[in-house]
PDB file of C-alpha atoms in Angstrom:
ATOM      1  CA  UNK A   1     -15.981 -16.445   5.536  1.00 87.00           C
ATOM      2  CA  UNK A   2     -13.530 -14.204   7.381  1.00 94.00           C
ATOM      3  CA  UNK A   3     -11.505 -11.100   6.536  1.00 98.00           C
ATOM      4  CA  UNK A   4      -7.881 -11.769   7.544  1.00 98.00           C
ATOM      5  CA  UNK A   5      -6.091  -8.663   8.843  1.00 98.00           C
ATOM      6  CA  UNK A   6      -2.376  -8.082   9.432  1.00 98.00           C
ATOM      7  CA  UNK A   7      -1.426  -5.788  12.327  1.00 98.00           C
ATOM      8  CA  UNK A   8       1.442  -5.373  14.773  1.00 98.00           C
ATOM      9  CA  UNK A   9       1.914  -2.774  17.538  1.00 98.00           C
ATOM     10  CA  UNK A  10       5.331  -2.102  16.007  1.00 98.00           C
ATOM     11  CA  UNK A  11       3.589  -0.437  13.055  1.00 98.00           C
ATOM     12  CA  UNK A  12       3.927   2.747  15.129  1.00 97.00           C
ATOM     13  CA  UNK A  13       7.165   4.302  16.358  1.00 97.00           C
ATOM     14  CA  UNK A  14       7.800   7.868  17.601  1.00 95.00           C
ATOM     15  CA  UNK A  15       8.636  10.629  15.128  1.00 94.00           C
ATOM     16  CA  UNK A  16       9.466  14.273  15.861  1.00 91.00           C
ATOM     17  CA  UNK A  17       6.415  16.375  16.716  1.00 83.00           C
ATOM     18  CA  UNK A  18       4.820  18.039  13.667  1.00 81.00           C
ATOM     19  CA  UNK A  19       6.477  15.617  11.237  1.00 89.00           C
ATOM     20  CA  UNK A  20       4.384  15.376   8.051  1.00 88.00           C
ATOM     21  CA  UNK A  21       4.141  11.587   8.157  1.00 91.00           C
ATOM     22  CA  UNK A  22       0.999  10.643  10.162  1.00 92.00           C
ATOM     23  CA  UNK A  23       2.551   7.769  12.123  1.00 94.00           C
ATOM     24  CA  UNK A  24      -0.247   7.448  14.750  1.00 93.00           C
ATOM     25  CA  UNK A  25      -2.794   6.431  12.115  1.00 95.00           C
ATOM     26  CA  UNK A  26      -1.800   2.744  12.018  1.00 97.00           C
ATOM     27  CA  UNK A  27      -2.640   1.999  15.655  1.00 97.00           C
ATOM     28  CA  UNK A  28      -5.701   4.250  15.531  1.00 97.00           C
ATOM     29  CA  UNK A  29      -6.955   2.440  12.418  1.00 98.00           C
ATOM     30  CA  UNK A  30      -6.613  -0.954  14.074  1.00 98.00           C
ATOM     31  CA  UNK A  31      -8.469   0.264  17.171  1.00 98.00           C
ATOM     32  CA  UNK A  32     -11.203   1.852  15.041  1.00 98.00           C
ATOM     33  CA  UNK A  33     -11.755  -1.305  12.997  1.00 98.00           C
ATOM     34  CA  UNK A  34     -12.248  -3.296  16.194  1.00 98.00           C
ATOM     35  CA  UNK A  35     -14.424  -0.648  17.883  1.00 98.00           C
ATOM     36  CA  UNK A  36     -16.729  -0.382  14.869  1.00 97.00           C
ATOM     37  CA  UNK A  37     -16.813  -4.183  14.557  1.00 96.00           C
ATOM     38  CA  UNK A  38     -15.594  -3.969  10.968  1.00 97.00           C
ATOM     39  CA  UNK A  39     -13.144  -6.698  11.943  1.00 97.00           C
ATOM     40  CA  UNK A  40     -13.176  -9.265  14.745  1.00 97.00           C
ATOM     41  CA  UNK A  41     -10.201  -9.933  17.046  1.00 97.00           C
ATOM     42  CA  UNK A  42      -9.912 -13.528  15.848  1.00 97.00           C
ATOM     43  CA  UNK A  43      -9.349 -12.303  12.275  1.00 98.00           C
ATOM     44  CA  UNK A  44      -6.107 -10.529  13.205  1.00 98.00           C
ATOM     45  CA  UNK A  45      -2.744 -12.065  12.294  1.00 98.00           C
ATOM     46  CA  UNK A  46       0.581 -10.832  13.667  1.00 98.00           C
ATOM     47  CA  UNK A  47       3.417 -10.500  11.169  1.00 98.00           C
ATOM     48  CA  UNK A  48       7.057 -11.241  11.839  1.00 97.00           C
ATOM     49  CA  UNK A  49      10.149  -9.397  10.704  1.00 98.00           C
ATOM     50  CA  UNK A  50      11.254 -11.049   7.449  1.00 98.00           C
ATOM     51  CA  UNK A  51      14.748 -12.503   7.073  1.00 98.00           C
ATOM     52  CA  UNK A  52      17.206 -10.043   5.572  1.00 98.00           C
ATOM     53  CA  UNK A  53      17.688 -12.094   2.425  1.00 98.00           C
ATOM     54  CA  UNK A  54      13.998 -11.600   1.594  1.00 98.00           C
ATOM     55  CA  UNK A  55      14.583  -7.835   1.541  1.00 98.00           C
ATOM     56  CA  UNK A  56      17.556  -8.485  -0.730  1.00 98.00           C
ATOM     57  CA  UNK A  57      15.334 -10.230  -3.289  1.00 98.00           C
ATOM     58  CA  UNK A  58      14.483  -6.644  -4.295  1.00 98.00           C
ATOM     59  CA  UNK A  59      16.971  -4.290  -2.654  1.00 98.00           C
ATOM     60  CA  UNK A  60      20.740  -4.031  -3.024  1.00 98.00           C
ATOM     61  CA  UNK A  61      22.563  -5.715  -0.155  1.00 98.00           C
ATOM     62  CA  UNK A  62      24.687  -2.623   0.558  1.00 98.00           C
ATOM     63  CA  UNK A  63      21.575  -0.426   0.829  1.00 98.00           C
ATOM     64  CA  UNK A  64      19.769  -2.883   3.117  1.00 98.00           C
ATOM     65  CA  UNK A  65      22.827  -3.189   5.364  1.00 98.00           C
ATOM     66  CA  UNK A  66      23.374   0.578   5.524  1.00 98.00           C
ATOM     67  CA  UNK A  67      19.750   1.269   6.434  1.00 98.00           C
ATOM     68  CA  UNK A  68      19.537  -1.454   9.060  1.00 98.00           C
ATOM     69  CA  UNK A  69      22.781  -0.239  10.653  1.00 97.00           C
ATOM     70  CA  UNK A  70      21.933   3.453  10.413  1.00 97.00           C
ATOM     71  CA  UNK A  71      24.925   4.297   8.214  1.00 97.00           C
ATOM     72  CA  UNK A  72      23.107   5.852   5.235  1.00 97.00           C
ATOM     73  CA  UNK A  73      24.445   9.234   4.150  1.00 96.00           C
ATOM     74  CA  UNK A  74      22.568  12.368   5.302  1.00 95.00           C
ATOM     75  CA  UNK A  75      21.520  12.962   1.674  1.00 96.00           C
ATOM     76  CA  UNK A  76      20.044   9.451   1.424  1.00 96.00           C
ATOM     77  CA  UNK A  77      18.224   9.991   4.727  1.00 95.00           C
ATOM     78  CA  UNK A  78      16.771  13.306   3.515  1.00 95.00           C
ATOM     79  CA  UNK A  79      15.496  11.630   0.363  1.00 96.00           C
ATOM     80  CA  UNK A  80      13.570   9.139   2.507  1.00 97.00           C
ATOM     81  CA  UNK A  81      12.178  11.944   4.662  1.00 96.00           C
ATOM     82  CA  UNK A  82      12.061   9.984   7.919  1.00 96.00           C
ATOM     83  CA  UNK A  83      14.727  10.362  10.623  1.00 95.00           C
ATOM     84  CA  UNK A  84      16.555   7.086  11.278  1.00 96.00           C
ATOM     85  CA  UNK A  85      16.054   5.251  14.571  1.00 96.00           C
ATOM     86  CA  UNK A  86      16.155   1.655  15.739  1.00 97.00           C
ATOM     87  CA  UNK A  87      12.412   1.910  16.299  1.00 97.00           C
ATOM     88  CA  UNK A  88      11.877   2.942  12.707  1.00 97.00           C
ATOM     89  CA  UNK A  89      14.005   0.023  11.481  1.00 98.00           C
ATOM     90  CA  UNK A  90      11.779  -2.354  13.446  1.00 98.00           C
ATOM     91  CA  UNK A  91       8.655  -0.596  12.225  1.00 98.00           C
ATOM     92  CA  UNK A  92       9.772  -0.685   8.592  1.00 98.00           C
ATOM     93  CA  UNK A  93      10.687  -4.353   8.591  1.00 98.00           C
ATOM     94  CA  UNK A  94       7.546  -5.361  10.498  1.00 98.00           C
ATOM     95  CA  UNK A  95       5.318  -3.539   7.998  1.00 98.00           C
ATOM     96  CA  UNK A  96       7.060  -5.352   5.129  1.00 98.00           C
ATOM     97  CA  UNK A  97       6.422  -8.598   6.988  1.00 98.00           C
ATOM     98  CA  UNK A  98       2.784  -7.543   7.253  1.00 98.00           C
ATOM     99  CA  UNK A  99       2.403  -7.212   3.504  1.00 98.00           C
ATOM    100  CA  UNK A 100       4.105 -10.564   2.918  1.00 98.00           C
ATOM    101  CA  UNK A 101       1.739 -12.152   5.447  1.00 98.00           C
ATOM    102  CA  UNK A 102      -1.245 -10.385   3.849  1.00 98.00           C
ATOM    103  CA  UNK A 103      -0.296 -11.817   0.449  1.00 98.00           C
ATOM    104  CA  UNK A 104       0.019 -15.325   1.896  1.00 98.00           C
ATOM    105  CA  UNK A 105      -3.343 -15.010   3.653  1.00 98.00           C
ATOM    106  CA  UNK A 106      -5.002 -13.744   0.468  1.00 98.00           C
ATOM    107  CA  UNK A 107      -3.897 -16.871  -1.381  1.00 98.00           C
ATOM    108  CA  UNK A 108      -5.484 -18.941   1.387  1.00 98.00           C
ATOM    109  CA  UNK A 109      -8.730 -16.995   1.921  1.00 97.00           C
ATOM    110  CA  UNK A 110      -9.222 -15.020  -1.300  1.00 98.00           C
ATOM    111  CA  UNK A 111      -8.881 -11.677   0.509  1.00 98.00           C
ATOM    112  CA  UNK A 112      -6.641 -10.161   3.181  1.00 98.00           C
ATOM    113  CA  UNK A 113      -5.862  -6.600   4.256  1.00 98.00           C
ATOM    114  CA  UNK A 114      -2.841  -5.072   5.907  1.00 98.00           C
ATOM    115  CA  UNK A 115      -3.233  -2.083   8.248  1.00 98.00           C
ATOM    116  CA  UNK A 116      -0.019  -0.566   6.853  1.00 98.00           C
ATOM    117  CA  UNK A 117       2.034  -0.893   3.663  1.00 98.00           C
ATOM    118  CA  UNK A 118       2.139   0.676   0.236  1.00 97.00           C
ATOM    119  CA  UNK A 119       5.764   1.887   0.292  1.00 98.00           C
ATOM    120  CA  UNK A 120       5.942   2.080  -3.489  1.00 98.00           C
ATOM    121  CA  UNK A 121       8.549   4.866  -3.830  1.00 98.00           C
ATOM    122  CA  UNK A 122      11.439   2.675  -2.620  1.00 98.00           C
ATOM    123  CA  UNK A 123      13.953   1.732  -5.345  1.00 98.00           C
ATOM    124  CA  UNK A 124      16.489  -1.124  -5.237  1.00 98.00           C
ATOM    125  CA  UNK A 125      19.299   1.046  -3.889  1.00 98.00           C
ATOM    126  CA  UNK A 126      17.563   3.997  -2.214  1.00 98.00           C
ATOM    127  CA  UNK A 127      14.437   5.083  -0.397  1.00 98.00           C
ATOM    128  CA  UNK A 128      12.235   8.049  -1.258  1.00 97.00           C
ATOM    129  CA  UNK A 129       9.004   9.753  -0.242  1.00 95.00           C
ATOM    130  CA  UNK A 130       8.676   8.152   3.225  1.00 96.00           C
ATOM    131  CA  UNK A 131       9.361   4.725   1.668  1.00 98.00           C
ATOM    132  CA  UNK A 132      12.407   2.706   2.782  1.00 98.00           C
ATOM    133  CA  UNK A 133      11.810  -0.832   1.520  1.00 98.00           C
ATOM    134  CA  UNK A 134       9.234  -1.565  -1.188  1.00 98.00           C
ATOM    135  CA  UNK A 135       6.775  -3.906   0.524  1.00 98.00           C
ATOM    136  CA  UNK A 136       4.735  -4.563  -2.639  1.00 98.00           C
ATOM    137  CA  UNK A 137       7.832  -5.603  -4.588  1.00 98.00           C
ATOM    138  CA  UNK A 138       9.259  -7.672  -1.725  1.00 98.00           C
ATOM    139  CA  UNK A 139       5.965  -9.503  -1.182  1.00 98.00           C
ATOM    140  CA  UNK A 140       5.813 -10.261  -4.907  1.00 98.00           C
ATOM    141  CA  UNK A 141       9.344 -11.643  -4.957  1.00 98.00           C
ATOM    142  CA  UNK A 142       8.889 -13.659  -1.746  1.00 98.00           C
ATOM    143  CA  UNK A 143       5.738 -15.344  -3.054  1.00 98.00           C
ATOM    144  CA  UNK A 144       7.555 -16.224  -6.263  1.00 98.00           C
ATOM    145  CA  UNK A 145      10.601 -17.385  -4.291  1.00 98.00           C
ATOM    146  CA  UNK A 146       8.381 -19.682  -2.204  1.00 98.00           C
ATOM    147  CA  UNK A 147       6.611 -20.953  -5.360  1.00 98.00           C
ATOM    148  CA  UNK A 148       3.284 -19.674  -4.071  1.00 98.00           C
ATOM    149  CA  UNK A 149       2.569 -17.486  -7.118  1.00 98.00           C
ATOM    150  CA  UNK A 150       4.007 -16.930 -10.569  1.00 98.00           C
ATOM    151  CA  UNK A 151       2.103 -13.997 -12.082  1.00 98.00           C
ATOM    152  CA  UNK A 152       1.314 -10.960  -9.902  1.00 98.00           C
ATOM    153  CA  UNK A 153      -0.665  -7.813 -10.695  1.00 98.00           C
ATOM    154  CA  UNK A 154      -0.010  -4.639  -8.700  1.00 98.00           C
ATOM    155  CA  UNK A 155      -2.972  -2.234  -8.843  1.00 98.00           C
ATOM    156  CA  UNK A 156      -1.650   1.049  -7.449  1.00 98.00           C
ATOM    157  CA  UNK A 157      -4.323   3.688  -6.824  1.00 98.00           C
ATOM    158  CA  UNK A 158      -2.271   5.904  -4.525  1.00 96.00           C
ATOM    159  CA  UNK A 159      -2.402   9.488  -5.845  1.00 96.00           C
ATOM    160  CA  UNK A 160       1.363   9.342  -6.457  1.00 96.00           C
ATOM    161  CA  UNK A 161       2.821   7.119  -9.167  1.00 97.00           C
ATOM    162  CA  UNK A 162       4.263   3.818  -7.927  1.00 97.00           C
ATOM    163  CA  UNK A 163       7.624   4.744  -9.407  1.00 98.00           C
ATOM    164  CA  UNK A 164       9.752   2.352  -7.341  1.00 98.00           C
ATOM    165  CA  UNK A 165       7.562  -0.624  -8.228  1.00 98.00           C
ATOM    166  CA  UNK A 166       7.533   0.396 -11.904  1.00 98.00           C
ATOM    167  CA  UNK A 167      11.331   0.602 -11.985  1.00 98.00           C
ATOM    168  CA  UNK A 168      11.892  -2.678 -10.133  1.00 98.00           C
ATOM    169  CA  UNK A 169       9.655  -4.665 -12.493  1.00 98.00           C
ATOM    170  CA  UNK A 170      10.315  -2.748 -15.728  1.00 97.00           C
ATOM    171  CA  UNK A 171      11.894  -5.760 -17.473  1.00 93.00           C
ATOM    172  CA  UNK A 172       9.910  -8.480 -15.698  1.00 97.00           C
ATOM    173  CA  UNK A 173       6.899 -10.098 -17.359  1.00 97.00           C
ATOM    174  CA  UNK A 174       5.913 -11.949 -14.182  1.00 98.00           C
ATOM    175  CA  UNK A 175       4.810  -8.785 -12.317  1.00 98.00           C
ATOM    176  CA  UNK A 176       2.457  -6.338 -14.062  1.00 98.00           C
ATOM    177  CA  UNK A 177       2.394  -2.807 -12.646  1.00 98.00           C
ATOM    178  CA  UNK A 178      -0.687  -0.592 -13.069  1.00 98.00           C
ATOM    179  CA  UNK A 179      -0.541   2.929 -11.652  1.00 98.00           C
ATOM    180  CA  UNK A 180      -3.395   5.455 -11.789  1.00 98.00           C
ATOM    181  CA  UNK A 181      -2.147   8.724 -10.324  1.00 97.00           C
ATOM    182  CA  UNK A 182      -2.287  12.522 -10.466  1.00 96.00           C
ATOM    183  CA  UNK A 183      -0.074  13.678 -13.321  1.00 94.00           C
ATOM    184  CA  UNK A 184       1.041  16.899 -11.609  1.00 91.00           C
ATOM    185  CA  UNK A 185       2.281  15.463  -8.328  1.00 92.00           C
ATOM    186  CA  UNK A 186       5.233  13.671  -6.715  1.00 92.00           C
ATOM    187  CA  UNK A 187       7.387  12.103  -8.068  1.00 91.00           C
ATOM    188  CA  UNK A 188       8.458  14.800 -10.501  1.00 89.00           C
ATOM    189  CA  UNK A 189      10.261  12.216 -12.641  1.00 92.00           C
ATOM    190  CA  UNK A 190       7.861   9.402 -13.445  1.00 96.00           C
ATOM    191  CA  UNK A 191       8.938   5.846 -14.277  1.00 97.00           C
ATOM    192  CA  UNK A 192       7.256   3.614 -16.863  1.00 97.00           C
ATOM    193  CA  UNK A 193       4.750   1.192 -15.368  1.00 97.00           C
ATOM    194  CA  UNK A 194       3.350  -1.574 -17.534  1.00 98.00           C
ATOM    195  CA  UNK A 195       0.284   0.665 -17.685  1.00 98.00           C
ATOM    196  CA  UNK A 196       0.136   4.257 -16.436  1.00 98.00           C
ATOM    197  CA  UNK A 197      -3.017   6.365 -16.238  1.00 98.00           C
ATOM    198  CA  UNK A 198      -2.277  10.035 -15.513  1.00 97.00           C
ATOM    199  CA  UNK A 199      -5.138  12.023 -14.014  1.00 97.00           C
ATOM    200  CA  UNK A 200      -5.735  15.800 -14.136  1.00 96.00           C
ATOM    201  CA  UNK A 201      -5.609  17.918 -10.981  1.00 96.00           C
ATOM    202  CA  UNK A 202      -9.041  18.279  -9.340  1.00 95.00           C
ATOM    203  CA  UNK A 203     -10.643  15.128 -10.822  1.00 97.00           C
ATOM    204  CA  UNK A 204     -13.798  14.213  -8.871  1.00 96.00           C
ATOM    205  CA  UNK A 205     -15.619  10.966  -8.023  1.00 97.00           C
ATOM    206  CA  UNK A 206     -17.492  10.386 -11.262  1.00 97.00           C
ATOM    207  CA  UNK A 207     -14.579  11.203 -13.529  1.00 97.00           C
ATOM    208  CA  UNK A 208     -12.206   9.034 -11.508  1.00 98.00           C
ATOM    209  CA  UNK A 209     -14.538   6.046 -11.264  1.00 98.00           C
ATOM    210  CA  UNK A 210     -15.393   6.151 -14.969  1.00 98.00           C
ATOM    211  CA  UNK A 211     -11.695   5.999 -15.858  1.00 98.00           C
ATOM    212  CA  UNK A 212     -11.059   3.148 -13.414  1.00 98.00           C
ATOM    213  CA  UNK A 213     -14.071   1.202 -14.729  1.00 98.00           C
ATOM    214  CA  UNK A 214     -12.712   1.625 -18.252  1.00 97.00           C
ATOM    215  CA  UNK A 215      -9.366  -0.011 -17.419  1.00 98.00           C
ATOM    216  CA  UNK A 216     -10.049  -2.520 -14.635  1.00 98.00           C
ATOM    217  CA  UNK A 217     -11.898  -5.397 -16.381  1.00 97.00           C
ATOM    218  CA  UNK A 218      -9.507  -5.482 -19.342  1.00 96.00           C
ATOM    219  CA  UNK A 219      -6.547  -5.343 -16.967  1.00 97.00           C
ATOM    220  CA  UNK A 220      -7.724  -8.373 -14.993  1.00 98.00           C
ATOM    221  CA  UNK A 221      -8.670 -10.410 -18.063  1.00 97.00           C
ATOM    222  CA  UNK A 222      -5.380  -9.565 -19.801  1.00 97.00           C
ATOM    223  CA  UNK A 223      -2.960 -10.250 -16.927  1.00 98.00           C
ATOM    224  CA  UNK A 224      -4.735 -13.283 -15.378  1.00 98.00           C
ATOM    225  CA  UNK A 225      -2.723 -13.008 -12.134  1.00 98.00           C
ATOM    226  CA  UNK A 226      -2.280 -15.609  -9.436  1.00 98.00           C
ATOM    227  CA  UNK A 227      -2.559 -12.709  -6.977  1.00 98.00           C
ATOM    228  CA  UNK A 228      -3.538  -9.038  -7.037  1.00 98.00           C
ATOM    229  CA  UNK A 229      -1.683  -6.637  -4.740  1.00 98.00           C
ATOM    230  CA  UNK A 230      -3.888  -3.573  -4.258  1.00 98.00           C
ATOM    231  CA  UNK A 231      -2.410  -0.292  -2.981  1.00 98.00           C
ATOM    232  CA  UNK A 232      -5.497   1.539  -1.702  1.00 98.00           C
ATOM    233  CA  UNK A 233      -3.949   4.923  -0.910  1.00 96.00           C
ATOM    234  CA  UNK A 234      -6.534   7.457   0.278  1.00 97.00           C
ATOM    235  CA  UNK A 235      -4.542  10.499  -0.846  1.00 94.00           C
ATOM    236  CA  UNK A 236      -6.800  11.035  -3.917  1.00 96.00           C
ATOM    237  CA  UNK A 237      -9.270  12.440  -1.344  1.00 96.00           C
ATOM    238  CA  UNK A 238     -10.253  16.094  -1.712  1.00 94.00           C
ATOM    239  CA  UNK A 239      -9.011  16.888   1.798  1.00 91.00           C
ATOM    240  CA  UNK A 240      -5.601  15.231   1.497  1.00 90.00           C
ATOM    241  CA  UNK A 241      -2.610  17.365   2.362  1.00 85.00           C
ATOM    242  CA  UNK A 242      -0.521  16.037  -0.560  1.00 87.00           C
ATOM    243  CA  UNK A 243      -3.175  14.867  -3.011  1.00 88.00           C
ATOM    244  CA  UNK A 244      -4.474  17.352  -5.657  1.00 91.00           C
ATOM    245  CA  UNK A 245      -7.468  15.178  -6.635  1.00 95.00           C
ATOM    246  CA  UNK A 246     -11.023  15.644  -5.356  1.00 95.00           C
ATOM    247  CA  UNK A 247     -12.560  12.313  -4.359  1.00 97.00           C
ATOM    248  CA  UNK A 248     -15.140  12.288  -1.568  1.00 97.00           C
ATOM    249  CA  UNK A 249     -15.439   9.747   1.238  1.00 97.00           C
ATOM    250  CA  UNK A 250     -18.061   7.983  -0.853  1.00 98.00           C
ATOM    251  CA  UNK A 251     -15.792   8.061  -3.888  1.00 98.00           C
ATOM    252  CA  UNK A 252     -12.966   6.353  -1.998  1.00 98.00           C
ATOM    253  CA  UNK A 253     -15.370   3.645  -0.796  1.00 98.00           C
ATOM    254  CA  UNK A 254     -16.793   3.103  -4.290  1.00 98.00           C
ATOM    255  CA  UNK A 255     -13.263   2.857  -5.724  1.00 98.00           C
ATOM    256  CA  UNK A 256     -12.220   0.201  -3.204  1.00 98.00           C
ATOM    257  CA  UNK A 257     -15.428  -1.730  -3.660  1.00 98.00           C
ATOM    258  CA  UNK A 258     -15.011  -1.643  -7.452  1.00 98.00           C
ATOM    259  CA  UNK A 259     -11.494  -3.076  -7.266  1.00 98.00           C
ATOM    260  CA  UNK A 260     -12.332  -5.760  -4.718  1.00 98.00           C
ATOM    261  CA  UNK A 261     -15.609  -6.860  -6.324  1.00 98.00           C
ATOM    262  CA  UNK A 262     -13.921  -7.033  -9.736  1.00 98.00           C
ATOM    263  CA  UNK A 263     -11.119  -9.222  -8.370  1.00 98.00           C
ATOM    264  CA  UNK A 264     -13.690 -11.462  -6.714  1.00 97.00           C
ATOM    265  CA  UNK A 265     -15.801 -11.695  -9.880  1.00 97.00           C
ATOM    266  CA  UNK A 266     -12.740 -12.768 -11.870  1.00 97.00           C
ATOM    267  CA  UNK A 267     -11.746 -15.236  -9.135  1.00 97.00           C
ATOM    268  CA  UNK A 268      -8.389 -13.611  -8.345  1.00 98.00           C
ATOM    269  CA  UNK A 269      -7.230 -13.418  -4.705  1.00 98.00           C
ATOM    270  CA  UNK A 270      -6.459  -9.870  -3.571  1.00 98.00           C
ATOM    271  CA  UNK A 271      -4.097  -8.604  -0.877  1.00 98.00           C
ATOM    272  CA  UNK A 272      -4.724  -4.959   0.013  1.00 98.00           C
ATOM    273  CA  UNK A 273      -2.526  -2.377   1.749  1.00 98.00           C
ATOM    274  CA  UNK A 274      -3.598   1.062   2.931  1.00 97.00           C
ATOM    275  CA  UNK A 275      -1.052   3.235   1.096  1.00 94.00           C
ATOM    276  CA  UNK A 276      -0.819   7.011   1.374  1.00 92.00           C
ATOM    277  CA  UNK A 277      -3.009   9.450   3.246  1.00 92.00           C
ATOM    278  CA  UNK A 278      -1.736  12.676   4.779  1.00 89.00           C
ATOM    279  CA  UNK A 279      -3.163  15.156   7.249  1.00 85.00           C
ATOM    280  CA  UNK A 280      -2.087  17.471  10.032  1.00 77.00           C
ATOM    281  CA  UNK A 281      -1.444  15.605  13.249  1.00 70.00           C
ATOM    282  CA  UNK A 282      -4.347  16.952  15.272  1.00 75.00           C
ATOM    283  CA  UNK A 283      -7.056  14.784  16.755  1.00 79.00           C
ATOM    284  CA  UNK A 284      -9.956  15.572  14.390  1.00 86.00           C
ATOM    285  CA  UNK A 285      -7.892  15.394  11.217  1.00 89.00           C
ATOM    286  CA  UNK A 286      -6.370  12.093  12.312  1.00 91.00           C
ATOM    287  CA  UNK A 287      -9.833  10.658  13.028  1.00 94.00           C
ATOM    288  CA  UNK A 288     -10.974  11.692   9.560  1.00 94.00           C
ATOM    289  CA  UNK A 289      -7.907  10.056   7.983  1.00 95.00           C
ATOM    290  CA  UNK A 290      -8.420   6.842   9.944  1.00 97.00           C
ATOM    291  CA  UNK A 291     -12.031   6.741   8.756  1.00 97.00           C
ATOM    292  CA  UNK A 292     -10.889   7.032   5.130  1.00 97.00           C
ATOM    293  CA  UNK A 293      -8.433   4.152   5.549  1.00 98.00           C
ATOM    294  CA  UNK A 294     -11.152   2.057   7.190  1.00 98.00           C
ATOM    295  CA  UNK A 295     -13.215   2.260   3.998  1.00 98.00           C
ATOM    296  CA  UNK A 296     -10.925  -0.353   2.408  1.00 98.00           C
ATOM    297  CA  UNK A 297     -11.708  -2.797   5.195  1.00 98.00           C
ATOM    298  CA  UNK A 298     -15.423  -1.928   5.108  1.00 98.00           C
ATOM    299  CA  UNK A 299     -15.494  -2.606   1.372  1.00 98.00           C
ATOM    300  CA  UNK A 300     -13.564  -5.867   1.824  1.00 98.00           C
ATOM    301  CA  UNK A 301     -16.019  -7.043   4.469  1.00 97.00           C
ATOM    302  CA  UNK A 302     -19.022  -6.084   2.316  1.00 97.00           C
ATOM    303  CA  UNK A 303     -17.670  -7.855  -0.766  1.00 97.00           C
ATOM    304  CA  UNK A 304     -16.150 -10.995   0.799  1.00 96.00           C
ATOM    305  CA  UNK A 305     -17.833 -11.578   4.171  1.00 94.00           C
ATOM    306  CA  UNK A 306     -21.351 -10.140   4.139  1.00 78.00           C
ATOM    307  CA  UNK A 307     -22.500 -12.458   1.367  1.00 56.00           C
TER     308      UNK A 307
END
C-alpha cells in the first residue's frame, strides 16, 4: 500500500513581505514530509494545470477570463486578498490541478493527499478570503464530467465555513456539503450547507471530537458517496492567527485520524487537502504550522499504509 501525494514547485509564488497568507508553507511541508519519511519520493505525483473549461464547470467564464488576464476590478482583487501576478495565476491553477489529481488518485488507491488546496471561499463569479477558484468544487465537477464519480461528499473541517462550496452545490443532490466551523468567524454571512455544525469560540479537543464523532458515522452511512473530499484545515488550532477554537496538536491529529479511519471503515475513498492554517511568517511559527499540516499525512499513513 502507498500514500499518493500531489505536489508541484509552483505551489509557491512570491507575495509581498509580511502578507498574512503563509505562502512558504507548501514547499516547506513537502520537504518536511520527505525529511521525516512520512512520505517516500516515489509516492509523489506532479499535477498539471487543468484546461480552462474545467474551471468553467464551476466558475463563470467572464470571471475566469478576467482573473487569468489580470483584469479584475480593484474591489474584486481586494475581496480575494492576494495581489494579482502571473506567478499567482500559475500557482492557483496548479493547486486546482493538484486537487483534481488527488481525487483521481484516491479513486485508484483509496486514499490520496494534496499538499495544497481547500480554497472553499471561492464563489462562481468572485473570489474571497484568499480563495480564487474553488478546488473542491472543480474537482467534484471534473470527476462527474469524466464519469469517474456520481455522488461526492465534501467534509469541510476548516475553522471557517465552506461558504463557496455550500453556495455552488446548494441545489445539487449529487454533492453533499458538510461544514463544521466556528460560528463567530469569517465569513460574516454564512451560506447553507447540506449540513452545518456551528461551534462556540474556544472549543477544545474533547468537545470538538465528541461533536465530530456524533455526526460522522451517520453522515457517511446517509450519503454513501463514491468519493469523500476532506478539507483538513488546521486553523481550529489554539495557536492559529485566524482561528478562535482551541484544538491542540494532538486534537488535530485525532480529528484527521477519525475522519480517515471512518472513511476507510465504510469503504469510501478519500481525497484530502490541507486547507487553512495561518501564522506570522517567521521561521519558528512557520515550522510549527508545517508540523500541524503534516499531521494529516501522518494520520493517512497510519490508517492506510502502516497496516
